[in-house]
Coordinates of C-alpha atoms in Angstrom, one line a residue:
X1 CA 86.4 119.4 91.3
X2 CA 88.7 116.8 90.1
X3 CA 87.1 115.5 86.7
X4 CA 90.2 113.9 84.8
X5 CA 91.5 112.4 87.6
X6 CA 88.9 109.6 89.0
X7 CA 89.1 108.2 85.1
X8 CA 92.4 107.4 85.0
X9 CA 92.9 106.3 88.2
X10 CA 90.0 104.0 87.2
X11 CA 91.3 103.2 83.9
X12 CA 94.2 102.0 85.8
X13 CA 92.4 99.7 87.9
X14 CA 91.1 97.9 84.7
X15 CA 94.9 97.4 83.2
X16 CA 95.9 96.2 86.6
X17 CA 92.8 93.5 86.5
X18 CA 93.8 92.6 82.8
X19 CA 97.2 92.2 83.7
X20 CA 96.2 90.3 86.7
X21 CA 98.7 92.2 88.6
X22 CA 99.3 90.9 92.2
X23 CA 99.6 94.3 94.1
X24 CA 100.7 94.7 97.5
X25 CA 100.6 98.2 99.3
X26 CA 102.0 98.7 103.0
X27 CA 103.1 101.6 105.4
X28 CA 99.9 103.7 103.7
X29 CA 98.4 104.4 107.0
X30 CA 102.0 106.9 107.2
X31 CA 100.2 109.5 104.0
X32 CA 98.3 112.2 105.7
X33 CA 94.7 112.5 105.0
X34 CA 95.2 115.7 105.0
X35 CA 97.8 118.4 104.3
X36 CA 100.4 118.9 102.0
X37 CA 103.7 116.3 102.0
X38 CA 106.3 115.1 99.6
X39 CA 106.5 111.4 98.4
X40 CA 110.0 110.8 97.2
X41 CA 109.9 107.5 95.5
X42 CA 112.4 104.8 93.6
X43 CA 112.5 104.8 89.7
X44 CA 113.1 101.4 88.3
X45 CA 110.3 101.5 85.5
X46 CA 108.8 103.9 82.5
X47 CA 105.5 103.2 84.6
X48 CA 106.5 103.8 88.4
X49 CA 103.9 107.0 88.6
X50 CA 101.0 105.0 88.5
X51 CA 102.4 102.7 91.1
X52 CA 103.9 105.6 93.2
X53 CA 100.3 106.9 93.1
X54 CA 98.4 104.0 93.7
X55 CA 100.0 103.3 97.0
X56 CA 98.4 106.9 98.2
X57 CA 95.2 105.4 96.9
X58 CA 94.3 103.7 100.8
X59 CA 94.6 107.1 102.2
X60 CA 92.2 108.9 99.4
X61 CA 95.0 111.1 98.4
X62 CA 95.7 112.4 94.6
X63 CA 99.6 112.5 93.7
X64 CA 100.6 115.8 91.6
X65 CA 103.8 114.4 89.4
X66 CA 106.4 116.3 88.8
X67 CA 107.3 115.3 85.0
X68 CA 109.2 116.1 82.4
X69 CA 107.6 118.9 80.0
X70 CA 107.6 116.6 76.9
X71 CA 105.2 113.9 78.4
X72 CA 102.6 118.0 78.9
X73 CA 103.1 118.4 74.9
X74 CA 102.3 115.0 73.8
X75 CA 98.9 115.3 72.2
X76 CA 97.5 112.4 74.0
X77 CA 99.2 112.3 77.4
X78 CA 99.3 116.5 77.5
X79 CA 95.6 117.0 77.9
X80 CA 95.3 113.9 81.0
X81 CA 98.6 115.3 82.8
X82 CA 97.1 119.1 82.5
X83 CA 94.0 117.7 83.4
X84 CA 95.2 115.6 86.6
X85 CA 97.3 119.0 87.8
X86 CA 100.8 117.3 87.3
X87 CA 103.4 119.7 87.1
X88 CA 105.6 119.5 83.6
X89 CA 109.6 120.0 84.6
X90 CA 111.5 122.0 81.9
X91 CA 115.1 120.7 82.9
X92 CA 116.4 123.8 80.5
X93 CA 114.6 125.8 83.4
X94 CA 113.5 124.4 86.2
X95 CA 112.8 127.0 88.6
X96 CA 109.0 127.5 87.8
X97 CA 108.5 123.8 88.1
X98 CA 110.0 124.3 91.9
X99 CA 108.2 127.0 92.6
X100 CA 104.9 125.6 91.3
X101 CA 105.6 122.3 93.3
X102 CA 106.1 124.6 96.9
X103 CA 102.8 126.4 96.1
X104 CA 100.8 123.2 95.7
X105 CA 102.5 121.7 98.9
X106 CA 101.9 124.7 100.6
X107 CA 98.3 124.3 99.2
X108 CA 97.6 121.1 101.0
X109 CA 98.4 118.6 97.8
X110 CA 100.7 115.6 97.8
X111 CA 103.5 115.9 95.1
X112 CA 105.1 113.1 93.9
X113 CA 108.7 113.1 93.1
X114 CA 111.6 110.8 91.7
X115 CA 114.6 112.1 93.7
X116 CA 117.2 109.8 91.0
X117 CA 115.8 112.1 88.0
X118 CA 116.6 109.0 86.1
X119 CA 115.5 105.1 86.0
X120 CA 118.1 103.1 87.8
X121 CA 119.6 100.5 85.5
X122 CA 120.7 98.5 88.4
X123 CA 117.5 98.6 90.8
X124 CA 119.2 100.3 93.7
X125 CA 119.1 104.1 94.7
X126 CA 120.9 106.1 92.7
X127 CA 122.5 109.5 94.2
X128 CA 119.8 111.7 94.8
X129 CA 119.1 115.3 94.0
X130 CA 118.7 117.9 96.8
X131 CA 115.5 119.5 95.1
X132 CA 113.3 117.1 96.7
X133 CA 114.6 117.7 100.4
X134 CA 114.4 121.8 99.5
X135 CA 111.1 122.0 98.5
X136 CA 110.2 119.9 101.3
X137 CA 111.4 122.3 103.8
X138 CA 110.6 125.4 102.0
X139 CA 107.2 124.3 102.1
X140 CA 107.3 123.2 105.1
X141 CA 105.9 119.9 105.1
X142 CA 107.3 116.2 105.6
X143 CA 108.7 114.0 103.3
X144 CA 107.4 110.0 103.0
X145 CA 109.7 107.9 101.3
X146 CA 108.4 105.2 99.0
X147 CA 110.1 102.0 97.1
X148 CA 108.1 99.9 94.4
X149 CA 109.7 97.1 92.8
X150 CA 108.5 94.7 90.6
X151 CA 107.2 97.5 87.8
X152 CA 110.3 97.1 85.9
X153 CA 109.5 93.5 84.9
X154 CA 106.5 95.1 83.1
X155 CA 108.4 98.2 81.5
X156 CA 112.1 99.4 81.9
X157 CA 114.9 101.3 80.6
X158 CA 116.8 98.6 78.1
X159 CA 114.2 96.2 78.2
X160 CA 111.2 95.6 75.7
X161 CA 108.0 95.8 77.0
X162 CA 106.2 93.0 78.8
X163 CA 102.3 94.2 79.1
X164 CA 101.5 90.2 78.0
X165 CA 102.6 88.2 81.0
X166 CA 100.1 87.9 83.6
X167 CA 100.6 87.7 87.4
X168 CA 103.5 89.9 88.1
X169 CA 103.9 90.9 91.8
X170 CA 104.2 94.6 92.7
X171 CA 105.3 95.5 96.0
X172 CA 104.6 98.9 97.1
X173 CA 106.1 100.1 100.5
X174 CA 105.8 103.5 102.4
X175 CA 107.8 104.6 105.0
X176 CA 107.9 107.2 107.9
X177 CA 107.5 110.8 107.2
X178 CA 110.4 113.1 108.2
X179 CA 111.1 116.4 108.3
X180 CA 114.6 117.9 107.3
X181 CA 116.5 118.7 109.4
X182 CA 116.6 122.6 109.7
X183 CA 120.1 122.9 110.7
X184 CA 121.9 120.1 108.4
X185 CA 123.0 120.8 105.2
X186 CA 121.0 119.4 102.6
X187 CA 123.8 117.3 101.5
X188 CA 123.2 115.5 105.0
X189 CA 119.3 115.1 104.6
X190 CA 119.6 113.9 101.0
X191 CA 122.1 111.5 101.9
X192 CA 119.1 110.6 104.9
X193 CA 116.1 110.4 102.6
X194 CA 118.5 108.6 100.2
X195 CA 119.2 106.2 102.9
X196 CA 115.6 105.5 104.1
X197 CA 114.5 104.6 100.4
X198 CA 117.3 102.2 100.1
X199 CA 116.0 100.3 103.2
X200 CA 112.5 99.9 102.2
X201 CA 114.0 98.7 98.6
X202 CA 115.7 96.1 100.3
X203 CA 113.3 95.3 102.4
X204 CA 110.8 94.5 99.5
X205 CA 113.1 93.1 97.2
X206 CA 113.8 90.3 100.3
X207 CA 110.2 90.1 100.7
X208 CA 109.4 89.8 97.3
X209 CA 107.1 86.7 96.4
X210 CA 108.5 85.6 93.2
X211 CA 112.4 84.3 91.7
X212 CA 113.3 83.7 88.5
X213 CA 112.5 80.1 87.2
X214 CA 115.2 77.9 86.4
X215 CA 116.5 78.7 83.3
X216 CA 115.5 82.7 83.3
X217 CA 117.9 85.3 82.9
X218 CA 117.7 87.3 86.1
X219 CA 118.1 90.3 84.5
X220 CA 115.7 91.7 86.9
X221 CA 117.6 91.2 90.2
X222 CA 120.3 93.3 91.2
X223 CA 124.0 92.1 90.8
X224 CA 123.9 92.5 95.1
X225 CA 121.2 89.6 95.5
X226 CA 122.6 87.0 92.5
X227 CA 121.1 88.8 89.4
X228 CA 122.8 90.0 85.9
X229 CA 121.7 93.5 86.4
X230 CA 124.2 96.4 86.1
X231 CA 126.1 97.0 88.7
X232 CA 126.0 101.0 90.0
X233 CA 129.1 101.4 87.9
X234 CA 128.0 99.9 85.0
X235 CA 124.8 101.3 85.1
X236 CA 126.0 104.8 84.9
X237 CA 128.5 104.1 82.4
X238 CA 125.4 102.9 80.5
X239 CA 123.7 105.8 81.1
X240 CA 126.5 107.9 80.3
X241 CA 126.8 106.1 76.8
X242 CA 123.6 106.8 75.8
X243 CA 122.5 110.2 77.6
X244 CA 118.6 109.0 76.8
X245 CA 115.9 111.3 78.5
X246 CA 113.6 109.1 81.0

């Protein structure tokens, strides 16, 4: 029985009415009701899991997380992530957190993963790591890519927070499931999964229903479409500078 879980998701719900959030969810009907799959999403905010989750919401499915261990000790977040069966990611040693993510795939559950590891500083896809497409196939269950944009204007890496503007536009788009392929490397179906959550990033981010106003910074669009965001390069030599954990 899932007791923590309905709360928060409803809690949520609230902040996203407050905020008068303008949410758009598509390519949901592509979650399984059923069954065990991993959703391999883009990281661009401190707040992407509740997005990444929300857009299972349509299909009535509960995202496990796969997070970092610290956010499990925290004495207020610790008891809600226990509670909502996340699964805390010691990066000192992260073989249990693989293993525990296979058994609840193989269980039937939904894990949600950020294949980056890190927030992208310049709102594209970053180079991916392999665990993602591995635990997919060791489970043996597909893999649904997912790209949200928009959350970093609320909350990002080198940013102050924004939870005062109202109205911001979230765009939250699922693609096809796939499978990995069984005889390519997994070099060859990261580079694939990495490729299929760079087209539904740009295909949101052209779709997206707001510009800066005259006058903003467009700190928020990447360098690519006319924005002063980072540019891949300069991102990771930010990231390199200041080695902060996400």
């Amino acid at each position: 029985m899932e007791l923590v879980y309905p709360p928060v998701i409803l809690a949520a719900k609230a902040m996203f009415k407050t905020l008068g959030l303008r949410i758009n969810v598509q390519g949901a009907e592509h979650i399984p009701d059923r069954g065990g799959a991993v959703i391999a999403c883009t990281h661009h905010s401190y707040l992407d899991f509740i997005f990444c989750g929300f857009g299972a919401q349509p299909a009535k499915r509960l995202v496990r997380f796969m997070a970092k261990k610290q956010v499990f000790d925290h004495r207020v977040s610790g008891p809600l992530m226990r509670g909502m069966r996340h699964i805390p990611v010691d990066r000192s040693a992260g073989k249990a957190a693989y293993e525990e993510a296979v058994r609840q795939l193989r269980r039937g559950e939904v894990v949600g993963v950020f294949p980056e590891a890190t927030i992208s500083r310049s709102f594209t896809v970053k180079e991916l790591k392999s665990g993602t497409v591995r635990m997919a196939a060791e489970a043996g269950v597909p893999i649904l890519p997912m790209a949200v944009w928009g959350t970093h204007r609320l909350w990002t890496k080198g940013r102050p927070r924004n939870l005062t503007k109202r109205g911001i536009a979230i765009s939250i788009r699922v693609g096809s499931p796939f499978a990995a392929d069984e005889d390519a490397s997994l070099d060859t179906s990261t580079k694939q999964l990495r490729g299929r959550m760079q087209q539904l990033l740009d295909g949101i981010q052209a779709d997206y229903p707001s510009k800066p106003a005259d006058g903003e910074d467009p700190w928020w669009v990447p360098g690519h479409l006319g924005g002063t965001a980072p540019t891949p390069e300069e991102a990771a030599e930010l990231d390199n500078r200041h080695r902060e954990d996400d």
